[in-house]
Coordinates of C-alpha atoms and ligand atoms in Angstrom, one line a residue:
M549 CA 20.1 -2.9 -28.5
K550 CA 17.1 -1.2 -30.0
L551 CA 14.0 -2.7 -31.4
Y552 CA 15.0 -1.8 -34.8
L553 CA 18.4 -3.3 -35.1
K554 CA 16.7 -6.3 -33.3
I555 CA 14.4 -6.9 -36.0
V556 CA 16.9 -6.1 -39.1
A557 CA 19.3 -8.4 -37.3
F558 CA 16.6 -11.3 -37.2
I559 CA 15.6 -10.7 -40.8
L560 CA 19.6 -11.0 -41.9
F561 CA 19.8 -13.9 -39.7
L562 CA 16.9 -15.5 -41.7
T563 CA 17.9 -14.5 -45.0
G564 CA 21.8 -15.4 -44.2
S565 CA 20.6 -19.0 -43.3
A566 CA 18.4 -19.2 -46.0
F567 CA 21.2 -18.2 -48.4
L568 CA 23.6 -20.4 -46.8
I569 CA 21.3 -23.7 -46.7
N570 CA 20.4 -22.7 -50.7
M571 CA 24.1 -22.2 -51.6
H572 CA 24.9 -25.7 -49.9
F573 CA 22.1 -27.5 -51.4
S574 CA 21.8 -26.1 -54.8
G575 CA 25.6 -26.8 -54.9
L576 CA 25.1 -30.3 -54.3
A577 CA 22.7 -30.4 -56.7
V578 CA 24.4 -28.8 -59.8
S579 CA 27.1 -31.0 -59.1
E580 CA 25.3 -34.4 -59.1
A581 CA 23.4 -33.1 -62.5
M582 CA 27.0 -32.4 -63.9
S583 CA 28.4 -35.7 -62.8
A584 CA 25.2 -37.3 -64.3
Q585 CA 25.7 -35.3 -67.4
I586 CA 29.3 -36.7 -67.9
A587 CA 28.5 -39.9 -67.0
D588 CA 25.7 -40.1 -69.5
S589 CA 27.7 -38.8 -72.4
A590 CA 30.3 -41.3 -71.4
A591 CA 27.8 -43.9 -71.5
M592 CA 27.0 -43.1 -74.9
V593 CA 30.3 -43.1 -76.1
A594 CA 30.9 -46.5 -74.6
A595 CA 27.6 -47.6 -76.0
D596 CA 29.1 -46.7 -79.6
Q597 CA 32.3 -48.9 -78.9
A598 CA 30.4 -51.7 -77.2
L599 CA 31.5 -53.9 -79.7
S600 CA 35.2 -53.9 -79.0
F601 CA 34.5 -53.7 -75.3
Q602 CA 32.4 -57.1 -75.8
K603 CA 35.1 -58.2 -78.1
A604 CA 37.9 -57.7 -75.1
F605 CA 35.9 -59.5 -72.3
V606 CA 35.5 -62.5 -75.1
S607 CA 38.9 -62.8 -75.8
G608 CA 40.1 -61.8 -72.1
K609 CA 43.1 -60.5 -73.9
E610 CA 44.2 -57.2 -72.4
L611 CA 46.0 -55.8 -75.7
D612 CA 41.7 -55.8 -77.0
G613 CA 41.0 -54.2 -73.7
I614 CA 43.6 -51.4 -74.0
K615 CA 42.7 -50.6 -77.6
A616 CA 39.2 -50.4 -76.9
L617 CA 39.7 -48.2 -73.7
H618 CA 42.6 -45.8 -75.6
T619 CA 39.9 -45.1 -78.1
F620 CA 37.4 -44.6 -75.4
A621 CA 40.0 -42.2 -73.4
Q622 CA 40.4 -40.2 -76.6
K623 CA 36.8 -39.6 -76.9
T624 CA 35.8 -38.7 -73.5
G625 CA 39.3 -37.5 -72.1
A626 CA 38.9 -39.9 -69.3
V627 CA 41.9 -39.9 -66.9
Y628 CA 41.8 -43.6 -66.5
S629 CA 39.5 -46.3 -67.5
G630 CA 39.5 -49.8 -67.3
L631 CA 37.2 -53.0 -68.1
V632 CA 36.2 -55.0 -64.9
T633 CA 34.5 -58.4 -65.2
A634 CA 31.4 -58.9 -63.1
D635 CA 33.5 -60.7 -60.4
G636 CA 35.4 -57.6 -60.2
T637 CA 38.8 -59.0 -62.0
V638 CA 40.5 -56.2 -64.2
I639 CA 41.1 -57.5 -67.6
A640 CA 42.7 -54.0 -69.0
H641 CA 43.3 -51.1 -67.4
T642 CA 45.1 -47.7 -68.4
N643 CA 47.1 -47.9 -65.4
V644 CA 48.6 -51.6 -66.5
A645 CA 49.7 -52.3 -63.1
L646 CA 46.1 -53.0 -62.1
T647 CA 45.6 -55.3 -64.8
G648 CA 44.6 -58.8 -63.3
T649 CA 43.9 -57.4 -59.8
K650 CA 40.7 -57.3 -58.1
M651 CA 38.3 -54.6 -57.8
K652 CA 35.8 -54.5 -54.7
D653 CA 34.2 -51.4 -53.5
Q654 CA 30.6 -49.9 -52.8
L655 CA 30.4 -48.9 -56.2
L656 CA 31.2 -52.0 -58.1
I657 CA 29.2 -54.0 -55.5
K658 CA 26.0 -51.8 -56.5
A659 CA 26.8 -51.7 -60.2
A660 CA 26.6 -55.6 -60.0
K661 CA 22.9 -54.9 -59.2
T662 CA 21.6 -52.4 -61.6
S663 CA 22.2 -52.2 -65.5
V664 CA 22.7 -48.4 -65.7
P665 CA 25.7 -46.3 -65.3
L666 CA 26.6 -45.5 -62.0
F667 CA 29.1 -42.3 -60.8
R668 CA 30.4 -40.7 -57.8
R669 CA 32.8 -37.9 -57.6
V670 CA 36.5 -38.8 -56.1
L671 CA 39.7 -37.1 -56.2
H672 CA 42.3 -38.5 -58.5
G673 CA 45.9 -37.3 -58.3
G674 CA 44.6 -34.2 -56.6
D675 CA 42.1 -33.4 -59.0
E676 CA 38.3 -34.2 -58.8
V677 CA 36.9 -36.5 -61.2
V678 CA 33.6 -38.4 -61.8
D679 CA 34.4 -42.4 -61.3
T680 CA 32.2 -43.7 -63.7
I681 CA 31.0 -47.7 -64.0
I682 CA 29.0 -48.5 -67.3
P683 CA 27.4 -51.8 -67.5
V684 CA 29.0 -53.5 -71.0
P685 CA 26.0 -55.6 -72.4
A686 CA 26.6 -59.2 -73.3
G687 CA 25.1 -59.4 -76.5
L688 CA 24.1 -56.4 -78.9
P689 CA 23.6 -53.0 -77.1
A690 CA 19.8 -52.5 -76.6
S691 CA 18.3 -50.0 -78.6
A692 CA 16.5 -46.8 -77.2
E693 CA 13.4 -48.3 -77.9
D694 CA 14.2 -51.6 -76.3
I695 CA 14.8 -49.9 -72.8
L696 CA 11.9 -48.1 -73.1
F697 CA 9.7 -51.1 -73.7
Q698 CA 11.5 -53.7 -71.9
G699 CA 13.2 -51.9 -69.3
A700 CA 16.4 -52.9 -67.8
D701 CA 15.8 -56.5 -68.8
A702 CA 16.3 -55.3 -72.5
V703 CA 19.9 -54.2 -71.8
G704 CA 20.6 -58.2 -71.4
K705 CA 23.1 -59.6 -69.0
S706 CA 26.3 -57.5 -69.0
A707 CA 29.8 -58.9 -69.9
G708 CA 31.2 -56.6 -67.9
F709 CA 31.9 -53.1 -66.9
L710 CA 33.7 -50.3 -68.2
R711 CA 35.2 -48.0 -65.1
A712 CA 36.5 -44.6 -66.2
G713 CA 37.3 -41.5 -64.6
L714 CA 36.0 -38.8 -66.3
P715 CA 37.3 -35.1 -65.7
L716 CA 35.3 -32.3 -64.7
T717 CA 37.2 -29.1 -66.2
T718 CA 34.2 -28.5 -69.0
A719 CA 31.8 -28.9 -66.3
R720 CA 33.3 -27.4 -63.7
K721 CA 32.9 -23.8 -65.5
A722 CA 29.5 -24.7 -66.2
E723 CA 29.1 -25.3 -62.5
R724 CA 30.7 -22.2 -61.6
A725 CA 28.6 -20.2 -63.8
I726 CA 25.2 -21.6 -62.2
L727 CA 26.5 -21.1 -58.6
Y728 CA 27.5 -17.5 -59.3
K729 CA 24.1 -16.7 -60.4
L730 CA 22.3 -18.6 -57.6
L731 CA 24.7 -16.5 -55.4
V732 CA 24.2 -13.1 -57.2
L733 CA 20.4 -13.7 -56.8
A734 CA 20.5 -14.9 -53.1
L735 CA 22.4 -11.6 -52.5
L736 CA 20.1 -9.7 -54.3
I737 CA 16.9 -11.2 -52.4
S738 CA 18.7 -11.2 -49.0
A739 CA 19.5 -7.4 -49.8
A740 CA 15.7 -6.8 -50.5
A741 CA 14.7 -8.7 -47.5
I742 CA 16.8 -6.3 -45.4
V743 CA 15.6 -3.1 -47.1
L744 CA 12.0 -4.1 -46.8
S745 CA 12.5 -5.3 -43.2
A746 CA 14.0 -2.2 -42.3
I747 CA 11.1 -0.4 -44.4
F748 CA 8.3 -2.5 -42.4
S749 CA 9.8 -2.2 -38.7
S750 CA 10.2 1.4 -38.9
V751 CA 6.6 1.6 -40.3
I752 CA 5.5 -0.8 -37.4
L753 CA 7.7 1.0 -34.7
R754 CA 6.7 4.3 -35.8
Q755 CA 3.6 3.8 -33.2
V756 CA 6.1 2.4 -30.4
Y757 CA 8.3 5.5 -30.5
L758 CA 5.4 7.9 -30.5
L759 CA 4.3 5.5 -27.3
R760 CA 7.7 6.0 -26.1
E761 CA 7.9 9.8 -26.5
G762 CA 4.3 10.0 -24.6
I763 CA 5.7 7.7 -21.9
R764 CA 8.8 10.2 -21.2
K765 CA 6.5 13.3 -20.9
A766 CA 4.0 11.5 -18.5
R767 CA 7.2 10.4 -16.4
A768 CA 8.1 14.2 -16.3
G769 CA 5.0 14.8 -14.8
N770 CA 3.3 16.2 -18.2
Y771 CA -0.2 14.6 -18.5
D772 CA -1.9 16.9 -20.9
F773 CA -1.2 15.5 -24.3
L774 CA -2.5 12.6 -26.6
V775 CA -0.4 10.2 -28.3
P776 CA -1.6 10.0 -32.1
V777 CA -2.8 6.6 -32.8
I778 CA -1.8 5.8 -36.4
S779 CA -1.8 1.8 -36.6
R780 CA -5.1 0.0 -36.2
D781 CA -3.7 -3.1 -34.5
E782 CA -2.6 -4.4 -31.1
L783 CA -0.3 -1.2 -30.7
G784 CA -2.9 0.9 -32.1
E785 CA -5.1 -0.3 -29.0
V786 CA -2.2 0.0 -26.3
T787 CA -1.8 3.7 -27.4
E788 CA -5.4 4.1 -27.1
S789 CA -5.3 2.7 -23.4
F790 CA -1.9 4.8 -22.7
N791 CA -4.2 7.8 -23.9
K792 CA -7.2 7.1 -21.4
L793 CA -5.0 6.4 -18.6
N794 CA -3.1 9.7 -19.1
R795 CA -6.4 11.6 -19.4
G796 CA -7.5 10.0 -15.9
L797 CA -4.1 11.0 -14.6
S798 CA -4.3 14.7 -15.7
E799 CA -7.8 14.6 -14.0
T800 CA -6.6 13.0 -10.9
T801 CA -2.9 14.0 -10.2
V802 CA -1.7 17.2 -9.3
S803 CA 1.4 18.2 -10.9
K804 CA 4.5 18.0 -9.1
E805 CA 5.3 22.2 -9.9
Y806 CA 1.7 22.3 -8.4
L807 CA 2.5 20.6 -5.4
D808 CA 6.1 22.0 -4.9
S809 CA 4.2 25.6 -5.2
V810 CA 1.9 24.2 -2.4
L811 CA 4.6 23.2 -0.2
E812 CA 6.9 26.2 -1.0
S813 CA 3.7 28.5 -0.1
M814 CA 2.8 27.2 3.2
P815 CA 3.4 29.2 6.3
D816 CA 4.4 26.8 8.5
P817 CA 7.7 24.6 8.1
L818 CA 7.5 21.4 6.5
I819 CA 10.1 18.6 6.3
I820 CA 10.3 15.5 4.5
T821 CA 12.3 12.7 5.5
D822 CA 12.9 9.2 5.0
E823 CA 11.8 6.7 7.7
A824 CA 15.5 7.0 9.6
G825 CA 15.0 10.7 9.8
K826 CA 17.2 11.8 7.1
I827 CA 15.7 15.3 5.7
L828 CA 15.2 14.7 1.9
K829 CA 13.3 18.0 1.5
S830 CA 11.8 21.1 3.0
N831 CA 10.1 24.0 2.2
R832 CA 11.0 27.6 2.5
A833 CA 9.4 28.3 5.8
A834 CA 11.6 25.5 7.3
E835 CA 14.5 27.2 6.0
D836 CA 13.4 30.5 7.4
F837 CA 12.8 29.1 10.9
S838 CA 15.6 26.7 11.3
G839 CA 18.4 28.7 9.6
Y840 CA 19.6 25.6 7.7
D841 CA 19.1 25.2 4.1
F842 CA 19.2 21.2 4.6
L843 CA 21.4 20.6 1.4
P844 CA 22.3 18.2 0.1
P845 CA 19.2 16.0 0.4
G846 CA 19.9 13.4 3.2
S847 CA 23.1 15.4 4.9
M848 CA 20.9 16.0 8.1
N849 CA 18.8 14.3 10.1
L850 CA 15.8 15.4 11.6
K851 CA 15.9 13.4 15.0
E852 CA 18.8 15.0 15.8
L853 CA 17.3 18.6 15.8
L854 CA 14.2 17.6 17.8
E855 CA 14.2 17.1 21.7
P856 CA 11.0 16.3 23.9
Q857 CA 10.1 19.2 26.1
T858 CA 9.5 16.9 29.3
E859 CA 12.3 14.7 30.4
G860 CA 12.2 11.1 29.8
A861 CA 9.5 11.2 27.2
A862 CA 9.7 8.9 24.1
E863 CA 11.9 10.1 21.3
P864 CA 9.1 11.5 18.6
F865 CA 10.1 9.1 15.6
A866 CA 9.5 5.9 18.2
L867 CA 5.9 7.5 18.6
L868 CA 5.5 7.6 15.1
S869 CA 6.5 4.1 14.6
W870 CA 4.5 2.8 17.3
G871 CA 1.1 5.0 16.5
G872 CA 1.6 5.2 12.4
H873 CA 1.5 9.1 13.0
I874 CA 2.1 12.1 15.6
K875 CA -0.3 14.9 16.1
E876 CA 0.6 18.2 17.9
L877 CA 3.6 16.9 20.0
D878 CA 5.2 19.3 21.8
L879 CA 9.1 19.6 21.2
W880 CA 12.2 21.6 21.6
F881 CA 13.6 22.2 17.8
K882 CA 17.7 23.2 17.6
S883 CA 17.9 26.0 15.2
K884 CA 21.3 26.7 13.6
D885 CA 22.1 29.8 15.5
G886 CA 22.0 27.6 18.8
K887 CA 18.5 28.2 20.0
R888 CA 16.1 25.9 21.6
L889 CA 12.5 26.8 19.9
P890 CA 9.3 25.7 20.9
V891 CA 7.5 23.8 18.4
M892 CA 4.2 21.5 17.7
L893 CA 5.3 18.6 15.6
S894 CA 2.5 16.5 13.4
A895 CA 3.8 13.7 11.3
A896 CA 2.9 10.7 9.1
F897 CA 3.9 8.5 6.8
I898 CA 3.6 8.8 3.1
G899 CA 4.5 6.2 0.6
G900 CA 4.4 2.6 0.2
V901 CA 6.3 -0.3 1.7
G902 CA 10.0 -0.3 0.9
S903 CA 9.7 3.5 -0.1
R904 CA 8.0 4.9 3.2
Q905 CA 8.9 8.8 4.0
V906 CA 7.8 10.8 6.9
V907 CA 6.3 14.4 6.4
S908 CA 6.6 16.3 9.5
L909 CA 4.8 19.6 10.1
L910 CA 6.3 21.8 12.8
K911 CA 4.3 24.8 14.3
D912 CA 6.2 27.5 15.9
T913 CA 4.6 27.8 19.0
T914 CA 7.1 30.7 20.7
R915 CA 3.9 32.8 20.5
H916 CA 1.3 30.5 21.8
K917 CA 4.0 29.7 24.8
E918 CA 4.8 33.3 25.4
S919 CA 0.5 34.1 25.7
E920 CA 0.2 30.7 27.8
A921 CA 2.5 31.9 30.4
K922 CA 0.9 35.3 30.3
M923 CA -2.5 33.7 30.7
A924 CA -1.2 31.8 33.8
Q925 CA 0.3 34.5 35.0
Y926 CA -3.4 36.6 34.9
L927 CA -5.1 33.6 36.2
K928 CA -2.8 33.6 39.0
E929 CA -3.3 36.8 39.6
V930 CA -6.9 36.8 38.9
E931 CA -7.3 33.7 41.4
T932 CA -5.2 35.6 44.0
V933 CA -7.6 39.1 43.9
N934 CA -10.7 36.7 44.1
D935 CA -9.5 34.8 47.1
E936 CA -8.5 38.1 48.6
L937 CA -11.9 39.8 47.6
D938 CA -13.9 36.6 49.0
S939 CA -12.2 36.7 52.4
F940 CA -12.2 40.4 52.1
A941 CA -16.0 40.2 51.5
H942 CA -16.4 37.9 54.4
T943 CA -14.3 39.6 57.1
V944 CA -16.1 43.0 56.1
S945 CA -19.3 41.0 56.4
H946 CA -18.5 39.4 59.6
D947 CA -17.2 42.4 61.2
L948 CA -20.2 44.2 60.0
K949 CA -22.7 42.0 61.8
E950 CA -21.2 43.0 65.2
P951 CA -22.1 46.6 65.5
L952 CA -25.4 45.9 63.4
R953 CA -26.3 43.5 65.9
G954 CA -25.6 46.2 68.6
I955 CA -27.9 48.7 66.6
E956 CA -30.7 46.1 66.6
M957 CA -30.4 45.3 69.8
F958 CA -30.5 48.6 71.4
S959 CA -32.8 50.1 69.0
G960 CA -35.1 47.2 69.4
M961 CA -34.5 47.9 73.5
L962 CA -35.4 51.6 72.9
L963 CA -38.5 50.8 71.3
S964 CA -39.8 48.2 73.6
D965 CA -38.5 50.0 77.5
Y966 CA -39.0 53.5 76.3
S967 CA -41.5 53.5 73.7
A968 CA -44.1 55.2 76.4
K969 CA -41.5 58.1 77.0
L970 CA -40.8 58.4 73.4
E971 CA -42.5 61.0 70.9
P972 CA -44.6 59.2 68.1
Q973 CA -42.0 60.9 65.7
A974 CA -39.1 59.5 67.6
A975 CA -40.7 55.8 67.9
D976 CA -41.4 56.1 64.0
Y977 CA -37.5 56.9 63.5
I978 CA -36.6 54.2 65.8
A979 CA -38.9 51.7 64.1
R980 CA -37.2 52.5 61.2
V981 CA -34.0 51.8 62.1
V982 CA -34.6 48.5 63.6
K983 CA -36.4 47.6 60.1
A984 CA -33.1 48.9 58.0
S985 CA -31.1 47.3 60.4
G986 CA -32.8 44.0 60.1
R987 CA -32.6 44.5 56.0
M988 CA -28.8 45.0 56.4
R989 CA -28.5 41.8 58.1
R990 CA -30.1 39.9 55.6
L991 CA -27.6 41.6 53.2
I992 CA -24.8 40.8 55.1
D993 CA -25.9 37.2 55.9
D994 CA -26.8 36.9 51.8
L995 CA -23.1 38.3 51.3
L996 CA -21.7 35.7 53.7
S997 CA -23.4 33.0 51.7
Y998 CA -22.1 34.2 48.2
A999 CA -18.7 34.3 49.7
R1000 CA -18.6 31.2 51.2
V1001 CA -19.4 29.3 47.9
A1002 CA -16.0 30.5 46.9
R1003 CA -14.3 30.2 50.0
V1004 CA -15.4 26.7 51.6
R1005 CA -13.9 23.9 49.3
N1006 CA -16.0 20.7 50.6
P1007 CA -14.3 17.5 49.5
Y1008 CA -15.7 16.2 46.2
E1009 CA -17.2 13.1 45.9
Y1010 CA -19.8 10.8 44.5
A1011 CA -23.5 11.4 45.4
S1012 CA -27.1 11.0 44.0
T1013 CA -28.3 14.0 42.4
A1014 CA -31.7 12.6 43.1
A1015 CA -31.2 12.1 47.0
L1016 CA -29.5 15.9 47.0
A1017 CA -32.8 17.2 45.1
R1018 CA -34.9 15.4 47.6
E1019 CA -33.4 16.8 50.7
A1020 CA -33.3 20.1 49.2
V1021 CA -37.4 19.9 49.0
A1022 CA -37.4 18.5 52.2
G1023 CA -35.5 21.5 54.0
L1024 CA -38.2 23.7 52.2
S1025 CA -41.4 21.8 53.6
V1026 CA -42.6 24.8 55.6
M1027 CA -42.5 26.9 52.9
L1028 CA -44.3 24.2 50.2
E1029 CA -46.8 23.5 52.6
E1030 CA -48.0 27.2 53.1
R1031 CA -48.0 27.5 49.4
K1032 CA -49.5 24.2 48.6
A1033 CA -46.7 23.6 45.9
V1034 CA -46.2 20.3 44.1
V1035 CA -42.3 19.4 43.7
K1036 CA -41.8 16.5 41.6
V1037 CA -38.1 14.6 41.4
S1038 CA -38.1 13.0 38.1
D1039 CA -36.5 9.5 37.6
G1040 CA -33.3 9.3 35.9
L1041 CA -31.4 11.6 37.8
P1042 CA -27.9 10.8 37.8
E1043 CA -24.9 10.2 40.4
L1044 CA -22.5 12.8 40.1
F1045 CA -18.9 13.4 41.4
C1046 CA -19.4 16.9 43.1
D1047 CA -19.4 19.1 46.2
P1048 CA -22.9 17.7 47.2
V1049 CA -23.2 20.4 49.7
K1050 CA -23.3 23.3 47.1
I1051 CA -25.3 21.3 44.7
R1052 CA -28.0 20.7 47.3
Q1053 CA -28.0 24.4 47.9
L1054 CA -28.2 25.0 44.2
F1055 CA -31.8 22.9 44.0
Q1056 CA -32.8 24.3 47.2
N1057 CA -32.2 28.2 45.8
L1058 CA -33.8 27.1 42.4
V1059 CA -37.0 25.2 44.0
S1060 CA -37.5 27.9 46.2
N1061 CA -37.6 30.8 43.6
A1062 CA -39.9 28.5 41.7
V1063 CA -42.2 28.7 44.6
K1064 CA -41.7 31.9 45.5
Y1065 CA -42.3 33.6 42.1
N1066 CA -45.4 32.0 41.3
D1067 CA -49.1 33.3 41.5
K1068 CA -50.8 30.1 40.8
P1069 CA -53.0 28.7 43.7
V1070 CA -50.9 25.3 43.2
P1071 CA -47.4 26.1 42.3
E1072 CA -46.0 23.0 40.4
V1073 CA -42.0 22.2 40.1
E1074 CA -40.4 19.4 38.3
I1075 CA -36.6 18.6 38.9
S1076 CA -35.5 16.3 35.9
A1077 CA -32.2 15.7 34.2
E1078 CA -30.9 14.8 30.7
K1079 CA -27.9 13.6 29.1
F1080 CA -26.4 16.7 27.2
G1081 CA -23.9 15.3 24.8
E1082 CA -21.2 12.8 25.8
Y1083 CA -19.7 14.9 28.6
Y1084 CA -22.5 16.9 30.1
W1085 CA -25.8 16.2 32.4
K1086 CA -28.2 18.9 31.8
F1087 CA -30.5 19.8 35.0
L1088 CA -33.9 21.1 34.8
V1089 CA -36.1 22.9 37.3
K1090 CA -39.4 23.8 35.6
D1091 CA -42.0 25.8 37.2
N1092 CA -45.6 27.2 36.2
G1093 CA -44.8 30.8 38.1
I1094 CA -44.5 34.1 37.0
G1095 CA -41.8 33.9 34.3
I1096 CA -38.9 36.1 33.7
P1097 CA -38.6 38.7 30.7
S1098 CA -36.1 37.9 28.5
Q1099 CA -33.9 40.9 28.9
Y1100 CA -33.7 40.2 32.4
F1101 CA -32.0 36.5 31.6
E1102 CA -28.3 37.5 32.5
E1103 CA -29.5 40.3 34.6
V1104 CA -31.1 38.1 37.2
F1105 CA -28.0 36.1 37.5
K1106 CA -25.6 39.3 39.2
I1107 CA -25.6 39.5 43.0
F1108 CA -28.4 41.9 44.8
K1109 CA -30.2 42.0 41.2
R1110 CA -33.9 42.0 42.1
L1111 CA -36.7 42.3 39.3
H1112 CA -39.3 43.0 42.3
S1113 CA -39.7 45.9 45.1
R1114 CA -38.9 44.7 48.5
Q1115 CA -42.0 43.3 50.1
E1116 CA -43.0 41.9 46.4
Y1117 CA -43.1 38.1 46.4
G1118 CA -41.8 37.5 50.1
G1119 CA -38.8 39.8 49.8
G1120 CA -35.0 38.8 49.5
T1121 CA -31.6 40.1 48.9
G1122 CA -31.2 39.2 45.1
A1123 CA -28.2 36.9 45.7
G1124 CA -30.1 33.4 45.4
L1125 CA -29.5 33.3 41.7
A1126 CA -25.9 34.6 42.0
I1127 CA -25.0 31.7 44.2
V1128 CA -26.6 29.4 41.8
K1129 CA -24.3 30.3 39.4
K1130 CA -21.4 30.3 41.6
I1131 CA -22.0 26.7 42.2
A1132 CA -22.5 25.7 38.7
E1133 CA -19.4 27.4 37.5
E1134 CA -17.3 26.1 40.4
H1135 CA -18.4 22.6 38.9
G1136 CA -17.3 23.7 35.9
G1137 CA -20.6 24.0 34.5
K1138 CA -23.1 26.7 33.0
I1139 CA -26.7 28.0 33.6
W1140 CA -29.5 29.7 31.5
I1141 CA -33.0 30.6 31.5
E1142 CA -35.9 29.6 29.0
S1143 CA -39.2 31.7 30.1
E1144 CA -42.2 33.2 29.4
E1145 CA -43.9 35.4 30.9
G1146 CA -47.1 34.4 32.7
K1147 CA -46.6 30.8 32.0
G1148 CA -43.2 29.8 33.6
S1149 CA -39.6 29.2 33.6
V1150 CA -36.9 26.6 33.2
F1151 CA -33.8 26.8 34.6
Y1152 CA -31.1 24.8 32.7
T1153 CA -27.8 23.6 34.6
L1154 CA -25.1 22.0 32.7
I1155 CA -22.5 20.0 35.0
P1156 CA -19.8 17.8 33.4
A1157 CA -20.6 14.0 33.7
D1158 CA -17.5 13.1 35.0
L1159 CA -15.3 15.4 37.3
S1160 CA -13.3 12.7 38.8
K1161 CA -11.0 13.2 35.9
R1162 CA -10.8 16.5 36.4
T1163 CA -7.1 18.1 37.8
Ligands
LIG1130 P1 -34.3 37.0 45.7 O1 -34.7 35.9 45.3 O2 -33.4 37.0 47.0 O3 -34.9 38.3 44.8 P2 -32.7 35.6 43.2 O4 -31.2 36.1 42.7 O5 -33.0 34.3 43.7 O6 -32.6 36.8 44.2 O7 -33.4 36.1 42.5 C1 -33.2 37.4 41.7 C2 -34.7 37.4 40.6 O8 -35.0 36.4 39.6 C3 -36.0 37.4 41.2 O9 -36.1 38.7 42.1 C4 -37.1 37.3 40.7 O10 -37.6 38.5 40.0 C5 -36.2 36.6 39.1 N1 -36.7 35.1 39.7 C6 -36.0 34.3 40.3 N2 -36.3 33.0 40.0 C7 -37.3 33.3 39.3 C8 -38.4 32.3 38.9 N3 -38.3 30.8 39.1 N4 -39.7 32.5 38.2 C9 -39.6 34.0 38.0 N5 -38.8 35.1 38.5 C10 -37.7 34.6 39.1

């Protein structure tokens, strides 16, 4: 029921009940007043006839009484009348059958205690009459003045009572007229009250109606308006609060259309389901990708379209319930045309308890899978080629060493055994052959060492890098003594899961270079390590040597790349740093240089902190 109607009905009920109560009590009051008036006029008539009534009481004769009653009835129109003594004996009555009988009723008992007329309404022969008891004084009737100054005592002792049934005919008319007027008045008041309440409530409810309109708009997602405040009362305050709330919402809430357009424009399939997987909403990308239109909402279940990529893997919705969200889970998606498409699913719950939904974002990984497969293929090929190259380099260098040894040996023998017979020119040529073949041997040896890094796979184990560094330094003791070099292995070098043979070689190559390419009287080298982020150790080999020009920072790691002539700085083939780089990379690490010419260099080697987890 509308509020407006409720208010009107309430006012109607109030005025209606007031009207009924009023009519009831007014009716009672009017009839009481009318009855009193009838009784009073009868009492006045009786007062005029007092002597004749007294006489009848004194004589006790019925006839005297009848006569007096007859006159009384003529004057008042009484339907019955009788004279009753104080003890209730009827001495005369218009209904002669009652003469001599005794009356004893409540009204008579009451009348015995008072000297004023008493009355009540009774039914007599089907008509209502005023049953009146008027005391008849024993002496002369009291004057109005006597009664005024002496009260009831002035009336004196009553000789008996006149009891009469006085008709209501004339009084009735007046009574009805009064009640009719009262009725009209009450109806007018009620009508006015209804009209006024209707006007009043429509004025009050105007604000409520405006507010209701506002709420309807806000529910439809439109927050960009203000409800006019037309009343300065509690309703006005509520409206102002609503406006504030609305303003806040318009600033913070993204409209439904906006959200829908965002979802629709997303290039990746997005599907919203209930907790059981029933598809409630999807974007165009999802429809294009799957071939389904997912309509009507709830008719399809996402669970039935997804399949784990690995056998025995947990069902994605179960994973979602356990973890609260899923990130980039590889799955198969069954499209409408029966294909199994590779997808990556990320999903999370949205909404509160009871109305939780799941938003699932699918990423088509077909291309990704293809390139992954290609990449794996290339990697395999590269590995095979690399392996082949390594074993080729090893075989070649190994096989080359054999004839080289022959050349070296025979040219050496020529020089030592036939030097007297040889012309100086020829001896010089042979000496050059010996030198060149020596260099070639060193090159082949270094090439072999380089190839060995890849070819020889020592078992990985936990090793103290400090111990490995010290062993490397010890292996270079002759050179270090010759150069009076000082090598310091700092504290804090970690234990690493690594190929210890190769890491030792790494330190050895770096330290020997640090001393070799050093023009200071006391070459100084420091080996230290520090944590690099959460997952790496950074090893530093620092020297006070000649330094490296920055344009060669990468060049120097290439095999057989030297920055100096063959004889300078003790010679060399240029394989040392290439081997170091290969060792670092084989451990999943990196190597780089920081250097200042003339001041020294720092070689940084990054190695993963825990290679035991590497698969
Ligand atoms: P090699 O020592 O046999 O020449 P490497 O590969 O060990 O070969 O070094 C390559 C080149 O890098 C060296 O010829 C040298 O010029 C330069 N180099 C290496 N280490 C240092 C260093 N600590 N200080 C200066 N230059 C260096």
